[in-house]
């Protein structure tokens, strides 16, 4: 086992037999990306923390059932985070609708603000869904550079590519995403 605790596949096997140290390593490795993703879905810090916690608890409970593509748990964690976030958003919308006072003069403004925020979150979810449709290497580069915020040089080193190749793939992926957004708006 290496200093980082092993590969995600190794850690998943350890999680399946109840290894709490493996859970700690997976959390340390992927919590920053899952948290950034949760911020795109949730409206408050409390909701983000709850979604992130629920994502890792779900992974812990379902570890023996999880099959990962390639070598990373991150795609599975992000999909789980997205689903939990959607559930939380629906619950919050129901709760907010119940609390709105029918006589409030701000009701129209509150509903408009809520719908605008939902629309912005839907747009971001759509972009992240489009990233999931990229070829595996391009998706991984986008995860590293655009989601995790890793520098091109670090992504290149991790993936065994040149910095120029990473830059070119990020540029091509951004153009593809921009084209998809433009076509979607027509």
Short mmCIF file of C-alpha atoms in Angstrom, two decimals:
data_model
loop_
_atom_site.label_atom_id
_atom_site.label_comp_id
_atom_site.label_asym_id
_atom_site.label_seq_id
_atom_site.Cartn_x
_atom_site.Cartn_y
_atom_site.Cartn_z
CA UNK A 1 0.00 0.00 0.00
CA UNK A 2 1.32 3.46 -0.80
CA UNK A 3 1.42 6.47 1.53
CA UNK A 4 -1.92 7.77 0.26
CA UNK A 5 -3.79 4.67 1.50
CA UNK A 6 -4.02 2.78 -1.78
CA UNK A 7 -6.13 3.06 -4.88
CA UNK A 8 -9.83 3.83 -4.68
CA UNK A 9 -10.52 0.22 -5.73
CA UNK A 10 -8.38 -1.04 -2.82
CA UNK A 11 -10.09 1.34 -0.44
CA UNK A 12 -13.52 0.23 -1.67
CA UNK A 13 -12.63 -3.39 -0.89
CA UNK A 14 -11.54 -2.33 2.60
CA UNK A 15 -14.73 -0.30 3.06
CA UNK A 16 -16.81 -3.37 2.20
CA UNK A 17 -15.35 -5.19 5.20
CA UNK A 18 -15.88 -2.22 7.55
CA UNK A 19 -12.40 -0.65 7.55
CA UNK A 20 -12.94 2.80 9.10
CA UNK A 21 -9.40 3.90 8.16
CA UNK A 22 -10.31 3.36 4.51
CA UNK A 23 -13.35 5.61 4.99
CA UNK A 24 -11.09 8.29 6.44
CA UNK A 25 -8.70 8.07 3.48
CA UNK A 26 -11.55 8.22 0.93
CA UNK A 27 -13.06 11.19 2.75
CA UNK A 28 -9.74 13.06 2.87
CA UNK A 29 -9.14 12.29 -0.81
CA UNK A 30 -12.56 13.22 -2.22
CA UNK A 31 -14.39 15.47 0.27
CA UNK A 32 -13.07 18.73 -1.26
CA UNK A 33 -14.43 17.88 -4.74
CA UNK A 34 -17.72 16.54 -3.35
CA UNK A 35 -18.10 19.69 -1.25
CA UNK A 36 -17.50 21.98 -4.25
CA UNK A 37 -20.06 19.97 -6.20
CA UNK A 38 -22.56 20.17 -3.31
CA UNK A 39 -22.23 23.98 -3.34
CA UNK A 40 -23.52 23.91 -6.91
CA UNK A 41 -26.61 22.08 -5.71
CA UNK A 42 -27.40 23.41 -2.23
CA UNK A 43 -28.36 26.87 -1.08
CA UNK A 44 -26.86 26.97 2.40
CA UNK A 45 -23.75 25.84 4.22
CA UNK A 46 -25.86 23.59 6.45
CA UNK A 47 -27.36 21.89 3.37
CA UNK A 48 -23.92 21.44 1.80
CA UNK A 49 -22.55 19.84 4.97
CA UNK A 50 -25.57 17.54 5.21
CA UNK A 51 -25.36 16.48 1.56
CA UNK A 52 -21.61 15.78 1.81
CA UNK A 53 -22.07 13.82 5.02
CA UNK A 54 -24.96 11.84 3.53
CA UNK A 55 -22.89 11.11 0.41
CA UNK A 56 -20.10 9.49 2.43
CA UNK A 57 -22.52 7.68 4.74
CA UNK A 58 -24.28 6.25 1.67
CA UNK A 59 -20.91 5.16 0.27
CA UNK A 60 -20.08 3.49 3.61
CA UNK A 61 -23.41 1.65 3.73
CA UNK A 62 -23.36 0.57 0.08
CA UNK A 63 -19.62 -0.10 -0.26
CA UNK A 64 -20.09 -3.81 -0.92
CA UNK A 65 -22.50 -3.01 -3.80
CA UNK A 66 -20.47 -0.27 -5.50
CA UNK A 67 -18.75 -0.93 -8.80
CA UNK A 68 -16.43 1.81 -9.98
CA UNK A 69 -15.52 2.56 -13.55
CA UNK A 70 -11.85 3.19 -14.15
CA UNK A 71 -9.97 3.74 -10.91
CA UNK A 72 -11.81 6.50 -9.07
CA UNK A 73 -14.70 6.62 -6.63
CA UNK A 74 -15.20 10.30 -7.46
CA UNK A 75 -17.75 9.83 -10.28
CA UNK A 76 -19.86 7.56 -8.05
CA UNK A 77 -19.59 10.05 -5.19
CA UNK A 78 -20.60 12.98 -7.43
CA UNK A 79 -23.64 11.16 -8.82
CA UNK A 80 -24.69 10.20 -5.28
CA UNK A 81 -24.12 13.79 -4.15
CA UNK A 82 -26.22 15.07 -7.06
CA UNK A 83 -29.08 12.70 -6.24
CA UNK A 84 -29.01 13.57 -2.54
CA UNK A 85 -28.86 17.26 -3.44
CA UNK A 86 -31.90 16.95 -5.70
CA UNK A 87 -33.80 15.19 -2.92
CA UNK A 88 -32.84 17.93 -0.46
CA UNK A 89 -33.87 20.65 -2.95
CA UNK A 90 -37.28 19.04 -3.47
CA UNK A 91 -37.74 18.77 0.29
CA UNK A 92 -36.71 22.40 0.79
CA UNK A 93 -39.04 23.56 -1.99
CA UNK A 94 -41.97 21.75 -0.38
CA UNK A 95 -41.06 23.22 3.00
CA UNK A 96 -40.68 26.74 1.58
CA UNK A 97 -43.98 26.48 -0.26
CA UNK A 98 -45.68 25.43 2.99
CA UNK A 99 -44.22 28.41 4.83
CA UNK A 100 -45.09 31.10 2.29
CA UNK A 101 -47.84 33.29 3.67
CA UNK A 102 -50.61 33.73 1.13
CA UNK A 103 -51.03 37.40 2.09
CA UNK A 104 -47.35 38.30 1.92
CA UNK A 105 -46.56 41.13 -0.49
CA UNK A 106 -43.10 39.59 -0.99
CA UNK A 107 -44.50 36.24 -2.11
CA UNK A 108 -44.02 36.97 -5.82
CA UNK A 109 -40.44 38.17 -5.25
CA UNK A 110 -39.62 35.16 -3.07
CA UNK A 111 -41.00 32.74 -5.65
CA UNK A 112 -39.18 34.51 -8.50
CA UNK A 113 -35.87 34.45 -6.56
CA UNK A 114 -36.39 30.79 -5.72
CA UNK A 115 -37.09 29.88 -9.36
CA UNK A 116 -34.08 31.88 -10.59
CA UNK A 117 -31.82 30.09 -8.11
CA UNK A 118 -33.26 26.72 -9.14
CA UNK A 119 -32.68 27.61 -12.80
CA UNK A 120 -29.04 28.51 -12.13
CA UNK A 121 -28.50 25.26 -10.22
CA UNK A 122 -30.16 23.29 -13.04
CA UNK A 123 -27.81 24.95 -15.55
CA UNK A 124 -24.78 23.94 -13.48
CA UNK A 125 -26.12 20.41 -13.04
CA UNK A 126 -26.60 20.24 -16.81
CA UNK A 127 -22.96 21.25 -17.42
CA UNK A 128 -21.74 18.64 -14.93
CA UNK A 129 -23.94 16.04 -16.65
CA UNK A 130 -22.36 17.02 -19.98
CA UNK A 131 -18.89 16.53 -18.45
CA UNK A 132 -19.95 12.99 -17.50
CA UNK A 133 -20.65 12.30 -21.20
CA UNK A 134 -17.07 13.12 -22.26
CA UNK A 135 -14.57 10.43 -23.17
CA UNK A 136 -13.02 8.95 -19.99
CA UNK A 137 -9.66 10.76 -20.31
CA UNK A 138 -11.34 14.11 -21.09
CA UNK A 139 -13.81 13.61 -18.22
CA UNK A 140 -10.92 12.88 -15.83
CA UNK A 141 -9.05 15.97 -17.02
CA UNK A 142 -12.18 18.09 -16.49
CA UNK A 143 -12.63 16.61 -13.02
CA UNK A 144 -9.03 17.38 -12.11
CA UNK A 145 -8.72 20.83 -13.70
CA UNK A 146 -12.25 22.25 -13.72
CA UNK A 147 -13.90 20.56 -10.72
CA UNK A 148 -10.93 19.98 -8.39
CA UNK A 149 -9.04 23.09 -9.53
CA UNK A 150 -5.79 21.21 -10.10
CA UNK A 151 -3.14 23.00 -12.22
CA UNK A 152 -2.58 21.62 -15.73
CA UNK A 153 0.92 20.45 -14.75
CA UNK A 154 -0.44 18.39 -11.85
CA UNK A 155 -3.15 16.82 -14.03
CA UNK A 156 -0.56 16.06 -16.71
CA UNK A 157 1.69 14.35 -14.17
CA UNK A 158 -1.18 12.27 -12.70
CA UNK A 159 -2.39 11.16 -16.13
CA UNK A 160 0.99 10.69 -17.79
CA UNK A 161 0.33 13.37 -20.42
CA UNK A 162 2.15 16.50 -21.45
CA UNK A 163 0.95 19.86 -20.15
CA UNK A 164 0.20 20.85 -23.74
CA UNK A 165 -2.00 17.78 -24.22
CA UNK A 166 -3.94 18.60 -21.05
CA UNK A 167 -4.39 22.23 -22.15
CA UNK A 168 -5.57 21.09 -25.58
CA UNK A 169 -8.04 18.58 -24.11
CA UNK A 170 -9.42 21.16 -21.64
CA UNK A 171 -9.82 23.64 -24.48
CA UNK A 172 -11.53 21.07 -26.70
CA UNK A 173 -13.82 19.98 -23.84
CA UNK A 174 -14.74 23.58 -23.03
CA UNK A 175 -15.54 24.21 -26.71
CA UNK A 176 -17.69 21.08 -26.81
CA UNK A 177 -19.54 22.12 -23.65
CA UNK A 178 -20.01 25.66 -25.00
CA UNK A 179 -21.35 24.27 -28.28
CA UNK A 180 -23.74 21.97 -26.41
CA UNK A 181 -24.98 24.90 -24.32
CA UNK A 182 -25.44 27.05 -27.41
CA UNK A 183 -27.33 24.30 -29.24
CA UNK A 184 -29.47 23.69 -26.16
CA UNK A 185 -30.50 27.36 -26.03
CA UNK A 186 -31.59 27.51 -29.68
#
